[in-house]
Coordinates of N, CA and C in Angstrom, one line a residue:
M126 N 95.8 54.9 182.3 CA 95.1 55.3 181.1 C 95.7 54.7 179.9
K127 N 94.9 54.1 179.1 CA 95.3 53.4 177.9 C 95.1 54.2 176.7
L128 N 96.2 54.8 176.1 CA 96.1 55.7 175.0 C 96.6 54.9 173.7
K129 N 95.9 55.0 172.6 CA 96.3 54.4 171.4 C 96.2 55.5 170.3
V130 N 97.2 55.5 169.4 CA 97.3 56.4 168.2 C 97.3 55.5 167.0
I131 N 96.2 55.4 166.3 CA 96.0 54.4 165.2 C 95.9 55.1 163.9
K132 N 96.7 54.7 162.9 CA 96.5 55.2 161.6 C 95.2 54.7 161.0
T133 N 94.5 55.6 160.3 CA 93.2 55.2 159.9 C 92.8 56.0 158.6
G134 N 91.6 55.7 158.1 CA 91.1 56.5 156.9 C 90.3 57.7 157.3
I135 N 89.9 58.5 156.4 CA 89.2 59.7 156.6 C 87.8 59.4 157.2
E136 N 87.2 58.3 156.8 CA 85.8 58.0 157.3 C 85.8 57.9 158.8
A137 N 86.9 57.3 159.4 CA 86.9 57.1 160.8 C 87.0 58.4 161.6
I138 N 87.4 59.5 161.0 CA 87.5 60.7 161.8 C 86.6 61.8 161.2
K139 N 85.7 61.4 160.3 CA 84.8 62.3 159.7 C 84.0 63.2 160.7
E140 N 83.4 62.6 161.7 CA 82.6 63.3 162.6 C 83.5 64.3 163.5
L141 N 84.7 63.8 163.8 CA 85.6 64.7 164.6 C 86.1 65.8 163.7
R142 N 86.3 65.6 162.4 CA 86.7 66.7 161.6 C 85.6 67.8 161.5
S143 N 84.3 67.3 161.4 CA 83.2 68.2 161.4 C 83.2 69.1 162.6
L144 N 83.5 68.5 163.8 CA 83.5 69.3 165.0 C 84.6 70.3 165.0
F145 N 85.8 69.9 164.4 CA 87.0 70.8 164.3 C 86.6 72.0 163.5
L146 N 86.0 71.8 162.3 CA 85.7 72.9 161.4 C 84.6 73.8 162.0
W147 N 83.6 73.1 162.6 CA 82.5 73.9 163.2 C 82.9 74.8 164.3
E148 N 83.8 74.2 165.1 CA 84.2 74.9 166.3 C 85.1 76.1 166.0
N149 N 85.9 76.0 164.9 CA 86.9 77.1 164.7 C 86.4 78.2 163.8
H150 N 85.5 78.0 162.9 CA 84.9 79.0 162.1 C 85.9 79.8 161.3
F151 N 86.8 79.2 160.6 CA 87.7 79.9 159.7 C 88.0 79.0 158.5
Q152 N 88.5 79.7 157.4 CA 88.9 79.0 156.3 C 90.1 78.2 156.6
F153 N 90.0 76.8 156.4 CA 91.1 76.0 156.7 C 91.9 75.7 155.4
V154 N 93.1 76.2 155.3 CA 93.7 76.2 154.0 C 94.2 74.9 153.5
H155 N 94.3 73.9 154.5 CA 94.8 72.6 154.1 C 93.7 71.6 154.0
N156 N 92.4 72.1 153.9 CA 91.3 71.2 153.8 C 91.4 70.2 152.6
K157 N 91.8 70.7 151.5 CA 91.9 69.9 150.3 C 92.9 68.8 150.3
C158 N 93.8 68.8 151.3 CA 94.7 67.7 151.5 C 94.0 66.4 151.6
H159 N 92.9 66.4 152.4 CA 92.1 65.1 152.6 C 91.5 64.7 151.3
E160 N 90.8 65.6 150.7 CA 90.1 65.3 149.5 C 91.0 64.8 148.3
N161 N 92.2 65.3 148.3 CA 93.1 64.9 147.2 C 94.1 63.7 147.6
G162 N 93.9 63.2 148.8 CA 94.7 62.1 149.2 C 96.2 62.4 149.5
W163 N 96.4 63.7 150.0 CA 97.7 64.1 150.3 C 98.1 64.0 151.7
A164 N 97.2 63.4 152.5 CA 97.4 63.3 154.0 C 97.2 62.0 154.5
D165 N 97.8 61.7 155.6 CA 97.5 60.5 156.5 C 96.8 60.9 157.7
T166 N 95.8 60.2 158.2 CA 95.1 60.5 159.4 C 95.3 59.5 160.5
W167 N 95.2 60.0 161.7 CA 95.4 59.2 162.9 C 94.3 59.4 163.9
L168 N 93.8 58.3 164.4 CA 92.7 58.4 165.4 C 93.3 58.2 166.8
F169 N 92.8 59.0 167.8 CA 93.3 58.9 169.2 C 92.2 58.2 170.0
L170 N 92.6 57.2 170.6 CA 91.6 56.4 171.5 C 92.2 56.4 172.9
I171 N 91.3 56.6 173.9 CA 91.6 56.4 175.3 C 90.6 55.5 175.8
E172 N 91.1 54.4 176.4 CA 90.2 53.3 176.8 C 89.2 52.9 175.8
G173 N 89.7 52.9 174.5 CA 88.8 52.4 173.4 C 87.9 53.5 172.9
K174 N 87.8 54.7 173.5 CA 86.9 55.7 173.1 C 87.6 56.7 172.2
K175 N 86.9 57.2 171.1 CA 87.5 58.2 170.2 C 87.5 59.5 171.0
V176 N 88.7 60.1 171.0 CA 88.8 61.4 171.7 C 89.4 62.5 170.8
G177 N 89.8 62.1 169.6 CA 90.4 63.2 168.8 C 91.1 62.5 167.6
Y178 N 91.8 63.4 166.8 CA 92.5 62.9 165.6 C 93.6 63.8 165.3
G179 N 94.5 63.4 164.4 CA 95.5 64.2 163.9 C 95.7 63.9 162.4
A180 N 96.4 64.8 161.7 CA 96.7 64.6 160.3 C 98.1 65.1 159.9
V181 N 98.7 64.3 159.0 CA 100.1 64.6 158.6 C 100.2 64.7 157.1
W182 N 100.9 65.6 156.5 CA 101.1 65.7 155.1 C 102.6 66.1 154.8
G183 N 102.9 66.2 153.6 CA 104.3 66.6 153.2 C 104.4 68.1 153.1
A184 N 105.3 68.7 153.9 CA 105.4 70.2 153.9 C 106.0 70.7 152.6
E185 N 106.9 70.0 152.0 CA 107.5 70.4 150.8 C 107.1 69.5 149.6
R186 N 107.1 68.2 149.8 CA 106.7 67.3 148.7 C 105.4 66.5 149.2
R187 N 104.4 66.5 148.3 CA 103.2 65.9 148.7 C 103.3 64.4 149.1
E188 N 104.3 63.7 148.5 CA 104.4 62.3 148.9 C 105.0 62.0 150.2
D189 N 105.6 63.1 150.8 CA 106.1 62.9 152.2 C 105.0 63.0 153.2
R190 N 105.3 62.6 154.4 CA 104.4 62.7 155.5 C 105.2 63.1 156.8
D191 N 105.6 64.4 156.7 CA 106.5 64.9 157.7 C 106.0 66.0 158.6
A192 N 104.8 66.6 158.2 CA 104.3 67.7 158.9 C 102.9 67.5 159.5
I193 N 102.8 67.7 160.8 CA 101.5 67.7 161.4 C 100.7 69.0 161.1
F194 N 99.6 68.9 160.5 CA 98.8 70.1 160.1 C 97.4 70.1 160.7
E195 N 97.0 69.0 161.4 CA 95.7 69.0 162.1 C 95.9 68.3 163.4
F196 N 95.3 68.8 164.4 CA 95.3 68.2 165.7 C 94.0 68.6 166.5
Y197 N 93.2 67.7 166.7 CA 91.9 68.0 167.4 C 91.6 67.0 168.5
L198 N 91.1 67.6 169.6 CA 90.6 66.8 170.7 C 89.3 67.3 171.2
T199 N 88.4 66.4 171.6 CA 87.1 66.8 172.1 C 87.4 67.5 173.5
R200 N 86.5 68.3 173.9 CA 86.8 69.2 175.0 C 87.2 68.5 176.3
P201 N 86.5 67.4 176.7 CA 86.9 66.7 177.9 C 88.3 66.2 178.0
F202 N 89.0 66.1 176.8 CA 90.3 65.5 176.8 C 91.4 66.5 176.5
R203 N 91.0 67.8 176.4 CA 92.1 68.8 176.1 C 93.1 69.0 177.2
K204 N 92.7 68.6 178.4 CA 93.7 68.7 179.5 C 94.8 67.7 179.3
L205 N 94.6 66.7 178.4 CA 95.6 65.7 178.1 C 96.4 66.0 176.8
A206 N 96.2 67.2 176.3 CA 96.7 67.6 174.9 C 98.2 67.3 174.8
N207 N 99.0 67.7 175.8 CA 100.4 67.6 175.7 C 100.8 66.1 175.6
L208 N 100.2 65.3 176.4 CA 100.5 63.9 176.5 C 100.1 63.2 175.1
I209 N 98.9 63.5 174.6 CA 98.5 62.9 173.4 C 99.3 63.4 172.2
F210 N 99.6 64.7 172.2 CA 100.4 65.2 171.1 C 101.8 64.6 171.0
K211 N 102.4 64.4 172.2 CA 103.7 63.8 172.2 C 103.7 62.4 171.7
E212 N 102.7 61.7 172.0 CA 102.6 60.3 171.5 C 102.3 60.3 170.0
F213 N 101.5 61.3 169.5 CA 101.2 61.4 168.1 C 102.5 61.7 167.3
C214 N 103.3 62.6 167.9 CA 104.6 62.9 167.2 C 105.5 61.7 167.1
T215 N 105.5 60.9 168.2 CA 106.4 59.7 168.2 C 105.9 58.7 167.2
I216 N 104.6 58.4 167.2 CA 104.0 57.3 166.3 C 104.0 57.7 164.9
S217 N 103.7 59.0 164.6 CA 103.6 59.4 163.2 C 105.0 59.7 162.6
K218 N 106.0 59.9 163.5 CA 107.4 60.2 163.1 C 107.5 61.6 162.3
A219 N 106.5 62.5 162.6 CA 106.6 63.8 162.0 C 107.7 64.6 162.5
T220 N 108.3 65.4 161.7 CA 109.4 66.3 162.1 C 109.1 67.8 162.1
L221 N 107.9 68.1 161.6 CA 107.5 69.5 161.5 C 106.0 69.7 162.0
I222 N 105.7 70.9 162.4 CA 104.3 71.3 162.6 C 104.0 72.5 161.7
E223 N 102.9 72.4 161.0 CA 102.5 73.5 160.2 C 101.0 73.8 160.5
C224 N 100.8 75.0 161.0 CA 99.4 75.3 161.5 C 99.1 76.8 161.2
Q225 N 97.8 77.0 161.4 CA 97.2 78.4 161.3 C 97.3 79.0 162.7
S226 N 97.7 80.2 162.8 CA 97.7 80.8 164.2 C 96.4 81.0 164.8
N227 N 95.3 81.0 164.0 CA 93.9 81.1 164.5 C 93.4 79.8 164.9
D228 N 94.2 78.7 164.8 CA 93.8 77.4 165.3 C 94.4 77.3 166.7
P229 N 93.6 77.6 167.8 CA 94.2 77.7 169.1 C 94.9 76.4 169.7
L230 N 94.3 75.2 169.4 CA 94.9 74.0 169.9 C 96.2 73.7 169.3
L231 N 96.3 73.6 168.0 CA 97.5 73.2 167.3 C 98.6 74.3 167.5
S232 N 98.2 75.5 167.4 CA 99.2 76.6 167.6 C 99.8 76.5 169.0
S233 N 99.1 76.1 170.0 CA 99.6 76.0 171.4 C 100.6 74.8 171.4
M234 N 100.3 73.8 170.6 CA 101.3 72.6 170.5 C 102.5 73.1 169.8
L235 N 102.4 73.9 168.8 CA 103.5 74.5 168.1 C 104.5 75.2 169.0
Y236 N 103.9 76.1 169.8 CA 104.8 76.8 170.8 C 105.4 76.0 171.8
G237 N 104.8 74.9 172.2 CA 105.3 74.0 173.2 C 106.2 72.9 172.7
F238 N 106.1 72.5 171.5 CA 106.9 71.4 171.0 C 107.8 71.7 169.8
A239 N 107.8 72.9 169.4 CA 108.6 73.2 168.2 C 109.6 74.3 168.4
Q240 N 110.6 74.4 167.5 CA 111.6 75.5 167.5 C 111.7 76.0 166.1
N241 N 112.5 77.0 165.9 CA 112.7 77.7 164.6 C 111.4 78.0 164.0
I242 N 110.5 78.6 164.8 CA 109.1 78.9 164.3 C 109.1 80.1 163.4
N243 N 108.5 80.1 162.3 CA 108.4 81.2 161.4 C 107.0 81.2 160.7
A244 N 106.7 82.4 160.2 CA 105.4 82.6 159.5 C 105.7 82.7 158.0
E245 N 105.0 82.0 157.2 CA 105.2 82.1 155.7 C 104.1 82.8 155.0
A246 N 102.9 82.9 155.5 CA 101.8 83.5 154.8 C 100.8 84.2 155.8
L247 N 100.1 85.2 155.3 CA 99.1 85.9 156.1 C 97.7 85.4 155.6
L248 N 96.8 85.3 156.5 CA 95.4 84.9 156.2 C 94.5 86.1 156.4
F249 N 93.5 86.2 155.6 CA 92.6 87.3 155.6 C 91.2 86.9 155.7
E250 N 90.3 87.6 156.4 CA 88.9 87.4 156.4 C 88.2 88.8 156.1
D251 N 87.0 88.7 155.6 CA 86.2 89.9 155.2 C 85.9 90.7 156.4
N252 N 86.1 92.0 156.3 CA 85.9 92.9 157.4 C 84.9 94.0 157.1
F253 N 84.8 94.6 156.0 CA 83.8 95.6 155.7 C 83.6 95.7 154.1
Q254 N 82.5 96.3 153.8 CA 82.1 96.5 152.4 C 82.8 97.8 151.9
T255 N 83.4 97.7 150.7 CA 84.0 98.9 150.1 C 83.2 99.4 148.8
D256 N 83.5 100.6 148.4 CA 82.8 101.2 147.2 C 83.9 101.8 146.3
L257 N 84.9 100.9 146.0 CA 86.0 101.4 145.2 C 85.5 101.5 143.7
V258 N 86.0 102.6 143.1 CA 85.7 102.8 141.7 C 87.0 103.3 141.0
V259 N 87.3 102.7 139.8 CA 88.3 103.3 138.9 C 87.7 103.7 137.6
S260 N 87.8 104.9 137.3 CA 87.0 105.5 136.1 C 87.3 104.7 134.9
G261 N 86.2 104.2 134.2 CA 86.3 103.5 133.0 C 86.5 102.0 133.1
A262 N 86.8 101.5 134.3 CA 87.1 100.1 134.5 C 85.7 99.3 134.6
V263 N 85.6 98.2 134.0 CA 84.4 97.4 134.0 C 84.7 96.0 134.4
F264 N 84.0 95.5 135.4 CA 84.1 94.1 135.9 C 83.2 93.2 135.1
R265 N 83.8 92.1 134.6 CA 83.0 91.1 133.8 C 83.5 89.7 134.0
R266 N 82.7 88.8 133.5 CA 83.1 87.4 133.5 C 83.0 86.8 132.0
D267 N 84.0 86.1 131.7 CA 84.0 85.4 130.3 C 82.7 84.6 130.2
E268 N 82.0 84.8 129.1 CA 80.7 84.1 128.9 C 80.9 82.6 128.9
E269 N 82.0 82.1 128.5 CA 82.2 80.6 128.4 C 82.7 80.0 129.8
S270 N 82.9 80.8 130.8 CA 83.4 80.3 132.0 C 82.2 79.7 132.8
V271 N 82.5 78.6 133.5 CA 81.5 77.9 134.3 C 82.0 77.8 135.8
T272 N 81.1 77.6 136.7 CA 81.4 77.4 138.1 C 81.4 75.9 138.4
T273 N 82.4 75.4 138.9 CA 82.5 74.0 139.3 C 82.6 73.9 140.8
E274 N 82.6 72.7 141.3 CA 82.8 72.5 142.7 C 84.1 72.9 143.2
Y275 N 85.1 73.1 142.3 CA 86.4 73.5 142.7 C 86.8 75.0 142.5
E276 N 86.1 75.6 141.5 CA 86.6 76.9 141.1 C 85.5 77.7 140.3
A277 N 85.5 79.0 140.6 CA 84.7 79.9 139.7 C 85.7 80.9 139.1
S278 N 86.0 80.7 137.8 CA 87.1 81.4 137.1 C 86.5 82.3 136.0
G279 N 87.4 83.0 135.3 CA 87.0 83.8 134.2 C 86.6 85.2 134.4
Y280 N 86.9 85.7 135.6 CA 86.5 87.1 135.9 C 87.7 88.0 135.5
F281 N 87.3 89.3 135.0 CA 88.3 90.2 134.6 C 87.8 91.6 134.7
L282 N 88.8 92.5 134.7 CA 88.5 94.0 134.6 C 89.0 94.4 133.2
S283 N 88.2 95.2 132.6 CA 88.6 95.8 131.3 C 88.6 97.3 131.4
L284 N 89.5 97.9 130.6 CA 89.6 99.4 130.5 C 90.0 99.7 129.1
D285 N 89.1 100.5 128.5 CA 89.3 100.9 127.1 C 89.6 99.7 126.2
G286 N 88.9 98.6 126.4 CA 89.1 97.4 125.5 C 90.3 96.5 125.9
D287 N 91.1 96.9 126.9 CA 92.2 96.1 127.4 C 91.8 95.4 128.7
I288 N 92.2 94.1 128.8 CA 92.0 93.4 130.0 C 93.2 93.8 130.9
V289 N 92.9 94.4 132.1 CA 93.9 94.9 133.0 C 94.2 94.0 134.2
A290 N 93.2 93.2 134.5 CA 93.3 92.3 135.7 C 92.4 91.1 135.5
T291 N 92.8 90.0 136.1 CA 92.0 88.7 136.0 C 91.9 88.1 137.4
G292 N 91.0 87.3 137.7 CA 90.8 86.6 139.0 C 89.7 85.6 139.0
G293 N 89.6 85.0 140.2 CA 88.6 84.0 140.4 C 88.5 83.6 141.9
L294 N 87.7 82.5 142.1 CA 87.4 82.0 143.4 C 87.8 80.5 143.4
M295 N 88.6 80.1 144.4 CA 88.9 78.7 144.6 C 87.9 78.2 145.6
L296 N 87.2 77.1 145.3 CA 86.1 76.6 146.1 C 86.4 75.3 146.8
N297 N 87.7 74.8 146.7 CA 88.0 73.5 147.2 C 88.5 73.7 148.7
Y298 N 88.0 74.6 149.4 CA 88.3 74.8 150.8 C 87.0 74.4 151.6
N299 N 87.1 74.3 152.9 CA 86.0 74.0 153.7 C 84.9 75.0 153.5
K300 N 83.7 74.5 153.3 CA 82.5 75.4 153.1 C 82.2 76.1 154.4
P301 N 81.8 77.4 154.3 CA 81.3 78.1 153.1 C 82.3 79.0 152.5
Y302 N 83.6 78.7 152.7 CA 84.6 79.7 152.3 C 85.1 79.6 150.9
A303 N 85.5 80.7 150.3 CA 86.0 80.8 148.9 C 87.3 81.6 149.0
D304 N 88.3 81.1 148.4 CA 89.6 81.8 148.4 C 89.8 82.6 147.1
I305 N 90.0 83.9 147.3 CA 90.1 84.8 146.2 C 91.5 84.8 145.6
Y306 N 91.6 84.8 144.3 CA 92.9 85.0 143.7 C 92.7 86.0 142.6
M307 N 93.8 86.8 142.3 CA 93.7 87.8 141.3 C 95.1 88.2 140.8
E308 N 95.2 88.8 139.6 CA 96.5 89.3 139.1 C 96.2 90.5 138.2
V309 N 97.0 91.5 138.4 CA 97.0 92.7 137.6 C 98.1 92.7 136.6
K310 N 97.9 92.9 135.4 CA 98.9 92.9 134.4 C 99.9 94.0 134.7
E311 N 101.2 93.7 134.4 CA 102.3 94.6 134.8 C 102.1 96.1 134.4
P312 N 101.7 96.4 133.2 CA 101.6 97.8 132.8 C 100.5 98.6 133.6
F313 N 99.6 97.9 134.2 CA 98.5 98.5 134.9 C 98.5 98.5 136.4
R314 N 99.6 98.1 137.0 CA 99.7 98.0 138.4 C 99.8 99.4 139.1
H315 N 99.5 99.4 140.4 CA 99.6 100.7 141.2 C 98.6 101.7 140.7
N316 N 97.4 101.2 140.2 CA 96.4 102.1 139.8 C 95.0 101.8 140.4
G317 N 95.0 100.9 141.4 CA 93.8 100.5 142.1 C 93.0 99.3 141.5
F318 N 93.6 98.7 140.4 CA 92.8 97.6 139.8 C 92.8 96.4 140.7
G319 N 93.8 96.1 141.4 CA 93.9 94.9 142.3 C 92.8 95.0 143.4
S320 N 92.7 96.1 144.0 CA 91.7 96.2 145.1 C 90.3 96.2 144.5
L321 N 90.1 96.8 143.3 CA 88.8 96.9 142.6 C 88.3 95.5 142.3
I322 N 89.2 94.7 141.6 CA 88.7 93.3 141.3 C 88.5 92.4 142.5
T323 N 89.3 92.7 143.5 CA 89.1 91.9 144.8 C 87.8 92.3 145.4
Q324 N 87.4 93.6 145.4 CA 86.1 94.0 145.9 C 85.0 93.3 145.1
E325 N 85.1 93.2 143.8 CA 84.0 92.6 143.0 C 84.0 91.1 143.2
L326 N 85.1 90.5 143.4 CA 85.2 89.0 143.6 C 84.6 88.7 145.0
K327 N 84.7 89.6 146.0 CA 84.0 89.4 147.2 C 82.5 89.3 147.0
K328 N 82.0 90.2 146.2 CA 80.6 90.3 145.9 C 80.1 89.0 145.2
E329 N 80.9 88.5 144.3 CA 80.6 87.3 143.6 C 80.6 86.1 144.5
S330 N 81.5 86.1 145.5 CA 81.6 85.0 146.4 C 80.3 84.9 147.2
Y331 N 79.8 86.1 147.7 CA 78.6 86.0 148.5 C 77.4 85.6 147.6
Q332 N 77.4 86.0 146.4 CA 76.3 85.7 145.5 C 76.1 84.2 145.2
I333 N 77.2 83.5 145.4 CA 77.1 82.0 145.2 C 77.1 81.3 146.5
G334 N 76.8 82.0 147.6 CA 76.7 81.4 148.9 C 78.0 81.1 149.6
R335 N 79.0 81.8 149.3 CA 80.3 81.5 149.9 C 80.8 82.8 150.7
V336 N 81.7 82.6 151.6 CA 82.3 83.6 152.4 C 83.7 83.9 151.9
P337 N 84.0 85.1 151.4 CA 85.3 85.3 150.8 C 86.4 85.3 151.9
A338 N 87.6 84.8 151.4 CA 88.8 84.8 152.2 C 90.0 84.9 151.3
A339 N 91.1 85.1 151.8 CA 92.3 85.3 151.0 C 93.6 85.1 151.8
R340 N 94.7 85.0 151.1 CA 96.0 84.9 151.8 C 97.1 85.4 150.9
C341 N 98.2 85.7 151.4 CA 99.3 86.1 150.6 C 100.6 85.8 151.4
N342 N 101.7 85.8 150.7 CA 103.0 85.6 151.3 C 103.3 86.7 152.3
I343 N 103.9 86.4 153.4 CA 104.1 87.4 154.5 C 105.0 88.6 154.0
N344 N 105.8 88.4 153.0 CA 106.7 89.4 152.5 C 106.1 90.2 151.3
N345 N 104.9 89.8 150.9 CA 104.2 90.4 149.7 C 103.4 91.6 150.2
H346 N 104.1 92.7 150.4 CA 103.5 93.9 151.0 C 102.5 94.5 150.1
A347 N 102.7 94.4 148.8 CA 101.8 95.0 147.8 C 100.4 94.2 147.9
S348 N 100.5 92.9 147.9 CA 99.2 92.1 148.0 C 98.5 92.4 149.3
K349 N 99.3 92.5 150.4 CA 98.6 92.8 151.7 C 97.9 94.1 151.6
A350 N 98.5 95.1 151.1 CA 97.9 96.5 151.0 C 96.6 96.4 150.1
T351 N 96.7 95.6 149.0 CA 95.6 95.5 148.1 C 94.4 94.9 148.8
L352 N 94.6 93.8 149.6 CA 93.6 93.1 150.3 C 93.0 94.0 151.4
L353 N 93.8 94.7 152.1 CA 93.3 95.6 153.2 C 92.4 96.7 152.6
K354 N 92.9 97.2 151.5 CA 92.1 98.3 150.8 C 90.7 97.8 150.3
A355 N 90.7 96.5 150.0 CA 89.4 95.9 149.5 C 88.5 95.5 150.6
G356 N 88.8 95.7 151.9 CA 87.9 95.4 153.0 C 88.2 94.2 153.7
F357 N 89.4 93.6 153.5 CA 89.8 92.4 154.3 C 90.6 92.9 155.5
K358 N 90.7 91.9 156.4 CA 91.6 92.2 157.6 C 92.4 90.9 157.8
V359 N 93.6 91.1 158.4 CA 94.4 89.9 158.7 C 93.8 89.2 159.9
C360 N 93.6 87.9 159.7 CA 93.0 87.1 160.8 C 93.9 86.0 161.3
G361 N 95.1 85.9 160.8 CA 96.0 84.8 161.2 C 97.2 84.7 160.3
A362 N 98.0 83.7 160.5 CA 99.2 83.4 159.7 C 99.4 81.9 159.7
I363 N 100.1 81.5 158.6 CA 100.5 80.1 158.5 C 101.9 80.0 159.1
L364 N 102.0 79.2 160.2 CA 103.2 79.0 160.9 C 103.8 77.7 160.7
K365 N 105.2 77.6 160.7 CA 105.9 76.3 160.6 C 107.0 76.3 161.7
G366 N 107.2 75.1 162.2 CA 108.3 74.9 163.2 C 108.8 73.5 163.2
D367 N 110.1 73.3 163.6 CA 110.7 72.0 163.7 C 110.4 71.4 165.0
I368 N 109.9 70.2 165.1 CA 109.6 69.5 166.3 C 110.9 69.2 167.0
K369 N 111.0 69.6 168.3 CA 112.2 69.4 169.1 C 112.6 68.0 169.3

């Protein structure tokens, strides 16, 4: 069997990436690495035939290329995953694996090829509709805000004339997903405003044809509780490990 791992551009793996995203049905948090030029891509060939691809970026510094964050093989060649991944590690000279636990192929490579594995963030997907209300709180959007291909910003909660929470939607992830972000001002925390604005941002996401998603640091218990209360559920984690 003649295996080749060739560094290439995004166009050479475009169809394979489409298969990867279609097959997995989740928000891929590193999707923007390709669009922003933060990643190198590698094509896998067996007997001259395209069978998959991989991608490497900088885990700490964007200019580095030390962490494998994508690894995809078409179904007939997944039985060769260990062999192909080992060659990919050697050729790319990556020292880390960074993956989502809901990515079954790369996470299986993580458990087989890495050590010192740890989780740094939790991933959330929408689970159910909520009807949260905080008396007197009003959800609005700044009239001057616009929605771009990257972001829908300018949303806020007001209470008695004070802005108590702000938030928006990051749209530079793989479609149809939108990543919710929000912040409650310090004096108004622990009063339900975080879950309320998250609930309303979920609605806004659907109204612009996107599926809401979110994430938070694994040790941020307050954010986790807020997202769960607003109808999200944990769907995975971002994992990192050192290649053995």
